[in-house]
PDB file of C-alpha atoms in Angstrom:
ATOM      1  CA  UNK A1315     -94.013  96.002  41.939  1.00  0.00           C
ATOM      2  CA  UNK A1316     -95.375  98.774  39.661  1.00  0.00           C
ATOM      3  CA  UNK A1317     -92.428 100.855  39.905  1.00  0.00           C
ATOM      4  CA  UNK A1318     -89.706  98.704  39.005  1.00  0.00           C
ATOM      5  CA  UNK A1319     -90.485  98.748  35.138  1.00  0.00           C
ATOM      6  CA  UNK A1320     -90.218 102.394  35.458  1.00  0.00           C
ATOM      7  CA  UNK A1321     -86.701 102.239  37.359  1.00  0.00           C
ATOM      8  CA  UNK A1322     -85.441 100.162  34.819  1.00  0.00           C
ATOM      9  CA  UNK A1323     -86.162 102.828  32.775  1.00  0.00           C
ATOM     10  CA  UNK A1324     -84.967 105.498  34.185  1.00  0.00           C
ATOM     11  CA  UNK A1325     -81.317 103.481  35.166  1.00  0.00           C
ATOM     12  CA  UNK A1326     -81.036 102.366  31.514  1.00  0.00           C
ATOM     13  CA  UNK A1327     -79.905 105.709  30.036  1.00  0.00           C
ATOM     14  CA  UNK A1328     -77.627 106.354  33.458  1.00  0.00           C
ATOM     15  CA  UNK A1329     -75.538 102.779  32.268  1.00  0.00           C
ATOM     16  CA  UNK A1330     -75.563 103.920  28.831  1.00  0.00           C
ATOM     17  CA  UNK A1331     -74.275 107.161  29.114  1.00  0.00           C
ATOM     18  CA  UNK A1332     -71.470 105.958  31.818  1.00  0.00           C
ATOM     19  CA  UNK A1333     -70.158 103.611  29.194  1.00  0.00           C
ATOM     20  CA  UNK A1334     -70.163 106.366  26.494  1.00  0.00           C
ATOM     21  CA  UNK A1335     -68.372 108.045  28.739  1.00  0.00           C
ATOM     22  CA  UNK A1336     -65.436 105.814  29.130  1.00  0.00           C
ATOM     23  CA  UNK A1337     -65.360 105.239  25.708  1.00  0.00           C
ATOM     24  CA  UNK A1338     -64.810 108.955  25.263  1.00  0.00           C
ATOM     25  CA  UNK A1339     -61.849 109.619  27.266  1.00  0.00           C
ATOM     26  CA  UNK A1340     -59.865 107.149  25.693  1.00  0.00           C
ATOM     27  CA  UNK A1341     -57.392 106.228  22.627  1.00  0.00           C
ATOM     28  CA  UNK A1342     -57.280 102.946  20.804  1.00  0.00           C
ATOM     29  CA  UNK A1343     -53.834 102.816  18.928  1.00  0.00           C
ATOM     30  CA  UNK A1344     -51.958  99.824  16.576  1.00  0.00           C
ATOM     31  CA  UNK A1345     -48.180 100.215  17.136  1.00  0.00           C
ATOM     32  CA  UNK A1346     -46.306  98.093  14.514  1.00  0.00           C
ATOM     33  CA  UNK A1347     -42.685  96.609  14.490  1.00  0.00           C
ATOM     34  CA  UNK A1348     -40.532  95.029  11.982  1.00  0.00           C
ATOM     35  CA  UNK A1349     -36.542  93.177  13.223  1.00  0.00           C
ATOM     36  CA  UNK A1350     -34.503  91.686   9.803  1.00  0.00           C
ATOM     37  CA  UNK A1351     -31.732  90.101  11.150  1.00  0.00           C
ATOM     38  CA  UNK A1352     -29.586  87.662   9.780  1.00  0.00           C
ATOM     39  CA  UNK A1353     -29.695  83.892  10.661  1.00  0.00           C
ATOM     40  CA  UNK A1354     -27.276  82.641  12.859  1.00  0.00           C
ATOM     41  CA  UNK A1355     -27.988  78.999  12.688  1.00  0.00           C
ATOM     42  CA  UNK A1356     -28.753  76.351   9.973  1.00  0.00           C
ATOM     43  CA  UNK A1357     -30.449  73.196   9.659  1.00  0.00           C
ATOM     44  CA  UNK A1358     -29.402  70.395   7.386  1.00  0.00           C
ATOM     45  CA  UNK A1359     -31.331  67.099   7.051  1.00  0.00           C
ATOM     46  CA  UNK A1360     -29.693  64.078   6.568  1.00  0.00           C
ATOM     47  CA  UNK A1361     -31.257  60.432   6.222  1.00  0.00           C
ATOM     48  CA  UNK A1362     -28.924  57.214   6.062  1.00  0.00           C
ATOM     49  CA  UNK A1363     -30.691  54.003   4.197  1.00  0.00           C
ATOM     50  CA  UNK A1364     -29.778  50.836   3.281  1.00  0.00           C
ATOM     51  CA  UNK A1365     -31.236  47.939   1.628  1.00  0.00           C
ATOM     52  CA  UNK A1366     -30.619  44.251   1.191  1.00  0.00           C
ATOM     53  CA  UNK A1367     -32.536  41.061   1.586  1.00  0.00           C
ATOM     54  CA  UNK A1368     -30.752  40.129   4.538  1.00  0.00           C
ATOM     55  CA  UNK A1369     -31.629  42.286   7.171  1.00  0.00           C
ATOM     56  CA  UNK A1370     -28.244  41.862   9.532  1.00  0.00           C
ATOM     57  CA  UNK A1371     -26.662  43.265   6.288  1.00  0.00           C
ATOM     58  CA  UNK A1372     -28.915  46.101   5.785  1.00  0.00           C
ATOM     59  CA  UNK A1373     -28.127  46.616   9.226  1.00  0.00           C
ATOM     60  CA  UNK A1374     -24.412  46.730   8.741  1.00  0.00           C
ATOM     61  CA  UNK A1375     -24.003  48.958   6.109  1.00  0.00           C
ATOM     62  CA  UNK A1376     -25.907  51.318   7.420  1.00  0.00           C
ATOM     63  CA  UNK A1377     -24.692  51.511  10.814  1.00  0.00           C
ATOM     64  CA  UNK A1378     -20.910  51.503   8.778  1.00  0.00           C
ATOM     65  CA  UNK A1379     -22.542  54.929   6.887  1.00  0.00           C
ATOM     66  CA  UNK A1380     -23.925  56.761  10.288  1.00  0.00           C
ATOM     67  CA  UNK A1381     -20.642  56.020  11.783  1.00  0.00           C
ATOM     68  CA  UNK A1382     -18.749  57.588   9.383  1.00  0.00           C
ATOM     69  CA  UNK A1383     -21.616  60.624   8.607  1.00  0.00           C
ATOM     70  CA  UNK A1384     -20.887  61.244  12.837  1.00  0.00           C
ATOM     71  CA  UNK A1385     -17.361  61.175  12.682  1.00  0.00           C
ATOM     72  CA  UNK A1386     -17.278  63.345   9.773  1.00  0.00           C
ATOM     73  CA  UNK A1387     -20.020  65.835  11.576  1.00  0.00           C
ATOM     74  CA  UNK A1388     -16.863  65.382  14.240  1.00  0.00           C
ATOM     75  CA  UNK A1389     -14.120  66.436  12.411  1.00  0.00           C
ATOM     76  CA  UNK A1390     -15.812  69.742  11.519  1.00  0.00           C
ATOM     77  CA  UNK A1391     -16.027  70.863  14.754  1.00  0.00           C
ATOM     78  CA  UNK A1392     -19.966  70.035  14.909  1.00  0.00           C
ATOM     79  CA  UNK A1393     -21.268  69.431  18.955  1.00  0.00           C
ATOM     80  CA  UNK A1394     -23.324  66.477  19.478  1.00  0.00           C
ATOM     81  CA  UNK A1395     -25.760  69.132  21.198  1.00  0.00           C
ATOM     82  CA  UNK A1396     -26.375  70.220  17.706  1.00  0.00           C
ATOM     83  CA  UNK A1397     -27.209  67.010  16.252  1.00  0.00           C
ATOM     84  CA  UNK A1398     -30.748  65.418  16.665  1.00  0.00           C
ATOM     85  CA  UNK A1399     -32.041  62.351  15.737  1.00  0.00           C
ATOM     86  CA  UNK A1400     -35.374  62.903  13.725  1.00  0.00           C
ATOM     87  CA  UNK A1401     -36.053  59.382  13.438  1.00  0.00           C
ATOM     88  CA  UNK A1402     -35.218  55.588  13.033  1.00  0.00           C
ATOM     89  CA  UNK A1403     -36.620  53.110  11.417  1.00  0.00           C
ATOM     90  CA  UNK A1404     -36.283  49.444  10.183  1.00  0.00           C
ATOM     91  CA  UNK A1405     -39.358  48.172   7.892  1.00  0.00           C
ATOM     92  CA  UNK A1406     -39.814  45.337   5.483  1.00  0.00           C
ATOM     93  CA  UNK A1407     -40.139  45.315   2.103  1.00  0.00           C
ATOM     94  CA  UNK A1408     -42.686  43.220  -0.124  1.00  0.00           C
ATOM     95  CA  UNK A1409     -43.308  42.927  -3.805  1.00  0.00           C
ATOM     96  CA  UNK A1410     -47.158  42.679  -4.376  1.00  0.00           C
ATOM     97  CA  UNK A1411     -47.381  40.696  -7.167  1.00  0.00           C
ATOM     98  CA  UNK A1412     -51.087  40.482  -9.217  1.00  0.00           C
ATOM     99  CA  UNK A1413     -51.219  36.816  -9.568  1.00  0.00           C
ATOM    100  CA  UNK A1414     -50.311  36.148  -5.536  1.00  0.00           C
ATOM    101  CA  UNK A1415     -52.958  36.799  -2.941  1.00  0.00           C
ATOM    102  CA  UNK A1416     -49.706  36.909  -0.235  1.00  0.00           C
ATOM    103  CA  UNK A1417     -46.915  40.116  -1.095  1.00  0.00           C
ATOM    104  CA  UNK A1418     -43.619  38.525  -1.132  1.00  0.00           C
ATOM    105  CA  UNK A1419     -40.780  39.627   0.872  1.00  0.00           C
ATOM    106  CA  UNK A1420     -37.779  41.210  -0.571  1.00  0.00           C
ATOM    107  CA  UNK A1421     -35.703  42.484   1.700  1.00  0.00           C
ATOM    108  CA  UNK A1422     -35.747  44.926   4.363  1.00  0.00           C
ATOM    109  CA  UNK A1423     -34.585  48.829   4.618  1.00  0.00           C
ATOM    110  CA  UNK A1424     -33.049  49.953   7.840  1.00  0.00           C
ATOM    111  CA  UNK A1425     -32.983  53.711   8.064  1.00  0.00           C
ATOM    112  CA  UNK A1426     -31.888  56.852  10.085  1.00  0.00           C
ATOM    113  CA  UNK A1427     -32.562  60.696   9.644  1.00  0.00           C
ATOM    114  CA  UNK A1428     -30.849  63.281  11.503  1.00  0.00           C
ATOM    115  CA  UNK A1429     -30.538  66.836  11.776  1.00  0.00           C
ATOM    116  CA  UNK A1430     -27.556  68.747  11.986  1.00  0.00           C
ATOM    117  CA  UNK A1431     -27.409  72.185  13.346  1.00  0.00           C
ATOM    118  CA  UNK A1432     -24.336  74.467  12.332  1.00  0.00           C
ATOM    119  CA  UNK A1433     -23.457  78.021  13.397  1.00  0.00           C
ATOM    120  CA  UNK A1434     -20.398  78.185  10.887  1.00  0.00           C
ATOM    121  CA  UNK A1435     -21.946  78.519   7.997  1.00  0.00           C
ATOM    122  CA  UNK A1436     -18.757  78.218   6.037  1.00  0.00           C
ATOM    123  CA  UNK A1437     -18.315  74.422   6.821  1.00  0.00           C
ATOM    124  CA  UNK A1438     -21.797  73.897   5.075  1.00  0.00           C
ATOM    125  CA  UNK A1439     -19.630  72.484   1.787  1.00  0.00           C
ATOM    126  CA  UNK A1440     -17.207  70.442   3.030  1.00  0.00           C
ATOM    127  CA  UNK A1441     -19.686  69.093   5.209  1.00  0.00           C
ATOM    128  CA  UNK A1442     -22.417  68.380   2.160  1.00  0.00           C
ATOM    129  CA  UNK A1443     -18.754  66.914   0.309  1.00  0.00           C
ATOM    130  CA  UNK A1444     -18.235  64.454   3.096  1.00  0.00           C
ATOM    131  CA  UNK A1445     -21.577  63.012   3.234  1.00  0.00           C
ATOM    132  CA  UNK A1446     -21.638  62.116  -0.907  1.00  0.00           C
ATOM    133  CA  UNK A1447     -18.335  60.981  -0.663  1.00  0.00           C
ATOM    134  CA  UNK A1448     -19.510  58.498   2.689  1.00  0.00           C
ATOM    135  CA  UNK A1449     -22.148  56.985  -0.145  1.00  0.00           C
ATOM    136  CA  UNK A1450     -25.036  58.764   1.476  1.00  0.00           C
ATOM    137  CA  UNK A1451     -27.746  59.976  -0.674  1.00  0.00           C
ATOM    138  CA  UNK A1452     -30.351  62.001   0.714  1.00  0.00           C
ATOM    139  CA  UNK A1453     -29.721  65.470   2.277  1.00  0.00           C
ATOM    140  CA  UNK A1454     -32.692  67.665   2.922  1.00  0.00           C
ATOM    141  CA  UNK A1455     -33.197  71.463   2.279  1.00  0.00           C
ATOM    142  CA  UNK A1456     -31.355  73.419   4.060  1.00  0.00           C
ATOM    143  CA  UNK A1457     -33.587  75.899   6.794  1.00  0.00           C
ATOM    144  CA  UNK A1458     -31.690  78.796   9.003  1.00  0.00           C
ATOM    145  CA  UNK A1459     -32.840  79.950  11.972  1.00  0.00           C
ATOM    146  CA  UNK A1460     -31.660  82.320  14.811  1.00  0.00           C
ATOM    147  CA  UNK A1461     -30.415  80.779  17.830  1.00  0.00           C
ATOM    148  CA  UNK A1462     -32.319  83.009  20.328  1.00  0.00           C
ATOM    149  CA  UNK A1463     -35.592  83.787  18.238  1.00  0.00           C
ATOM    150  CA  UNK A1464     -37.171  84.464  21.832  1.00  0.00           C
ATOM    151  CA  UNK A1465     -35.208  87.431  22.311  1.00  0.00           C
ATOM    152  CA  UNK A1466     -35.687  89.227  18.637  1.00  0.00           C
ATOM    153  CA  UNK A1467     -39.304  88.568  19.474  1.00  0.00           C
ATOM    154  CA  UNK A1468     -39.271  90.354  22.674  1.00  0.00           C
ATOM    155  CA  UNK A1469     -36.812  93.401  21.175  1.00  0.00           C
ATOM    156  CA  UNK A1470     -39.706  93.576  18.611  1.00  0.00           C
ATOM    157  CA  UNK A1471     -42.429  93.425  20.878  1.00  0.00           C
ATOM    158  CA  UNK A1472     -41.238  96.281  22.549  1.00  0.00           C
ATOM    159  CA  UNK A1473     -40.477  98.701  19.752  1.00  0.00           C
ATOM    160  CA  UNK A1474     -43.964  98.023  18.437  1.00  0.00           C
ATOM    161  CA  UNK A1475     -45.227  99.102  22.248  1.00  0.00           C
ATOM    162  CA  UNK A1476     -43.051 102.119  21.737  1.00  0.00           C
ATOM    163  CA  UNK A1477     -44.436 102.392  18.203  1.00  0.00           C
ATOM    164  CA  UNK A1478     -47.983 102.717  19.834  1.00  0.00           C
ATOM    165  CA  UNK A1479     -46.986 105.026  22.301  1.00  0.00           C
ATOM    166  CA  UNK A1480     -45.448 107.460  20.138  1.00  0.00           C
ATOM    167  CA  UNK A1481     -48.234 107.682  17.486  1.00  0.00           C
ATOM    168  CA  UNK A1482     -51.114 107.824  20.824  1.00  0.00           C
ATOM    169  CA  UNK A1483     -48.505 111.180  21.805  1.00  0.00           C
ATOM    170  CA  UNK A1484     -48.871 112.682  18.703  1.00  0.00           C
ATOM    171  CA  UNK A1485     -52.375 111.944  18.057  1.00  0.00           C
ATOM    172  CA  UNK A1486     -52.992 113.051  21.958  1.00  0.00           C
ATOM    173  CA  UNK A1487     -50.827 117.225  20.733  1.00  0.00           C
ATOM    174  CA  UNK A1488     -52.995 117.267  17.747  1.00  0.00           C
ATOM    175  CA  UNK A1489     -55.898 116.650  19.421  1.00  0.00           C
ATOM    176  CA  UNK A1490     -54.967 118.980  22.622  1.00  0.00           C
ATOM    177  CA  UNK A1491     -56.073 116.296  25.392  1.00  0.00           C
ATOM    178  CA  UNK A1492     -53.562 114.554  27.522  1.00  0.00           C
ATOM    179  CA  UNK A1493     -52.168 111.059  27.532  1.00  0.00           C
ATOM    180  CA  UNK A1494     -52.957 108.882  30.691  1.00  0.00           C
ATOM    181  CA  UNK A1495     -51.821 105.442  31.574  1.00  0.00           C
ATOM    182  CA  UNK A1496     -52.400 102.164  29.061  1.00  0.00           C
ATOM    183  CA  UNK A1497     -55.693 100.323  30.008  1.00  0.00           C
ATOM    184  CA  UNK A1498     -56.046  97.965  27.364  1.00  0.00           C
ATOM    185  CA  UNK A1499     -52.819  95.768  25.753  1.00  0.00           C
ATOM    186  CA  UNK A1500     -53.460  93.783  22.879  1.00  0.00           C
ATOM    187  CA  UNK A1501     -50.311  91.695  21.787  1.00  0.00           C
ATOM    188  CA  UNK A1502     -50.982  90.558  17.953  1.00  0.00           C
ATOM    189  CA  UNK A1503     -50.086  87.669  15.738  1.00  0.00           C
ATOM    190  CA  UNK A1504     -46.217  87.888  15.347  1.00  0.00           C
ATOM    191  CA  UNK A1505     -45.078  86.648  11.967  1.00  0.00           C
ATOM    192  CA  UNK A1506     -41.828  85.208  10.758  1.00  0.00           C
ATOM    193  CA  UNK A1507     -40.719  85.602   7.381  1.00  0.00           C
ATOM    194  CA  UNK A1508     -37.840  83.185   6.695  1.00  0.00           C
ATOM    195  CA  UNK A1509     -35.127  82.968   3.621  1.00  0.00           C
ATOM    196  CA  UNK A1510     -36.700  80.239   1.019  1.00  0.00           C
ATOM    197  CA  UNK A1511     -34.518  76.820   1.532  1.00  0.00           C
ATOM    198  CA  UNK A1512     -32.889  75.574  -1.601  1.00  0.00           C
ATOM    199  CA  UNK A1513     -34.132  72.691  -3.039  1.00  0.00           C
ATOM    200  CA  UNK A1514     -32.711  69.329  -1.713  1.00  0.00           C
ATOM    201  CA  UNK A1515     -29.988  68.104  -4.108  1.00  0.00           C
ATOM    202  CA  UNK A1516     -31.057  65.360  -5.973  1.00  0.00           C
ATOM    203  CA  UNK A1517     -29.142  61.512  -6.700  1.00  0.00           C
ATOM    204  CA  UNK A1518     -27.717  62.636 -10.333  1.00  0.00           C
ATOM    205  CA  UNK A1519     -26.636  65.939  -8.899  1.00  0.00           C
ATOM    206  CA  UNK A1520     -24.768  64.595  -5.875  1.00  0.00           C
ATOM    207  CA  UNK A1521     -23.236  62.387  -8.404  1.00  0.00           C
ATOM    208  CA  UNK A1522     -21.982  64.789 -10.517  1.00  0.00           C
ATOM    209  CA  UNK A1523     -20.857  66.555  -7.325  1.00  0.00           C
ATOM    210  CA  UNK A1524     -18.783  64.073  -6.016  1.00  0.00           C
ATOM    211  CA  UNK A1525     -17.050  63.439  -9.413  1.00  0.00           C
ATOM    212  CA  UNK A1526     -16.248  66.851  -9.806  1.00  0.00           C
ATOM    213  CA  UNK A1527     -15.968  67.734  -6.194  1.00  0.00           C
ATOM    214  CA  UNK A1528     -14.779  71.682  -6.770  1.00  0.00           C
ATOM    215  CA  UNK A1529     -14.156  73.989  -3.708  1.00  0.00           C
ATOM    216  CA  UNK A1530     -17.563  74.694  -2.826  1.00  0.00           C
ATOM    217  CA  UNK A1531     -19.450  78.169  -2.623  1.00  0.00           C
ATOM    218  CA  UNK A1532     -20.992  79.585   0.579  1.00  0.00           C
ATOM    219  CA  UNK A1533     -24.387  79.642   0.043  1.00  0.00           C
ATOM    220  CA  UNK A1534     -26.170  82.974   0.560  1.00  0.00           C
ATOM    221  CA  UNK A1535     -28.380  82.969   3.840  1.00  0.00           C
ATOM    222  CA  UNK A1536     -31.056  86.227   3.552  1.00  0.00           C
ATOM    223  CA  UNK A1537     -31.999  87.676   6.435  1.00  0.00           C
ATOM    224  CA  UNK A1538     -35.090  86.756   8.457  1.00  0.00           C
ATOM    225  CA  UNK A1539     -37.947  89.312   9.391  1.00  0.00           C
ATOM    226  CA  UNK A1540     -39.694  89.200  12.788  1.00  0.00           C
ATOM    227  CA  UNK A1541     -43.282  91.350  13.139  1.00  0.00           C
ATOM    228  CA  UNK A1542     -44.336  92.193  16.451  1.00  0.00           C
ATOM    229  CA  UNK A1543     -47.629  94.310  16.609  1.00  0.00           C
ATOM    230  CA  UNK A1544     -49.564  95.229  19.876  1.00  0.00           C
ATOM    231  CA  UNK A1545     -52.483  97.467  19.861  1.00  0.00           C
ATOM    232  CA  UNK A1546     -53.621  99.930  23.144  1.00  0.00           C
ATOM    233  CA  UNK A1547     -56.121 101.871  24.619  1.00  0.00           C
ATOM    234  CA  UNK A1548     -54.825 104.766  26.771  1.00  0.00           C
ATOM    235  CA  UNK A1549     -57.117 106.920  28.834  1.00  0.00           C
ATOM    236  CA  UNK A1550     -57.056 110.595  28.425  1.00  0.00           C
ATOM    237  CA  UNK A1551     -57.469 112.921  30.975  1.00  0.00           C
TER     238      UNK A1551
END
């Protein structure tokens, strides 16, 4: 039992200096990738209300509006694939009054938001144009996407391994050593930067939309930026 402290010892400094070793002959490199591509897909919110203080007539009217807001989404060609139903609701509503201890009931709202997805971004006016002119009055901000994000991901994953690879090659000439195999991978945090949505169009505006009701523009769409980074250690021989 008196030797052991002095093994430990000695072994210490043999552990040590194998780890320093290994640390030695290898390279730790960040390899860095940036994809701007433009959006290929869009995203436009739409929510149908109505409100009366009979509730089979709130119900009416608003079925009567998400009719014709489907048959319009239809007519331009939109797949009911790309349409999603964020949510549905019907909810009553009170008047709290400050001389009543009960609220009283006024009516009830019956309500329905969806979300329309359209690869022809061209249609986006006539479609906005059909839904003030069916009475409906709240559209969301409009958010584009890319249909296969996945893939842009991957294509940027891999340039940023290349990235990595290429600056360990020239680091590896400079510093006359060779470049072994990758024994580390570290994928990153991927970021995606995407185009700002414009703000949703308000009641007054829509008005003044419908009333006027020119041809309308194609909105711009920017270009979204995927960031892939990965960062290696290769051994060197």
């Amino acid at each position: 039992m008196r030797f052991l402290p002095v093994l430990f010892v000695l072994l210490l400094p043999v552990s040590a200096m194998a780890e320093e070793g290994i640390k030695a002959n290898t390279m730790t490199v960040r390899g860095e990738a940036v994809i701007k591509v433009a959006p290929d897909q869009l995203t436009l919110p739409v929510t149908v209300h109505e409100e009366n203080t009979t509730l089979r007539v709130a119900k009416d009217r608003h079925d009567d509006k998400l009719r014709k807001l489907l048959k319009l989404a239809g007519d331009l060609g939109i797949p009911k694939e790309k349409i999603q139903t964020s949510f549905t609701a019907v909810n009553p509503i009170y008047d709290y009054e400050k001389d009543s201890t009960r609220p009283r009931l006024r009516g009830y709202r019956v309500e329905t938001s969806l979300d329309f997805k359209l690869t022809d971004f061209a249609k986006l006016g006539d479609f906005m144009n059909g839904i003030i002119n069916a009475g409906i009055e709240e559209i969301g901000s409009v958010s584009y996407s890319l249909q296969d994000e996945d893939k842009i991901k991957n294509d940027a994953l891999n340039l940023a391994m290349e990235h990595a690879r290429d600056k360990a090659s020239r680091l590896a000439d400079t510093a006359k050593v060779t470049l072994d195999k990758p024994l580390v991978i570290d994928e990153g945090d991927g970021d995606i930067q995407r185009p700002m949505p414009p703000r949703p169009m308000g009641r007054m505006m829509m008005a003044m939309t419908a009333a006027v009701a020119p041809a309308p523009p194609e909105l711009p769409s920017g270009v979204i930026e995927i960031r892939q980074s990965v960062t290696v250690t290769y051994a060197l021989k």
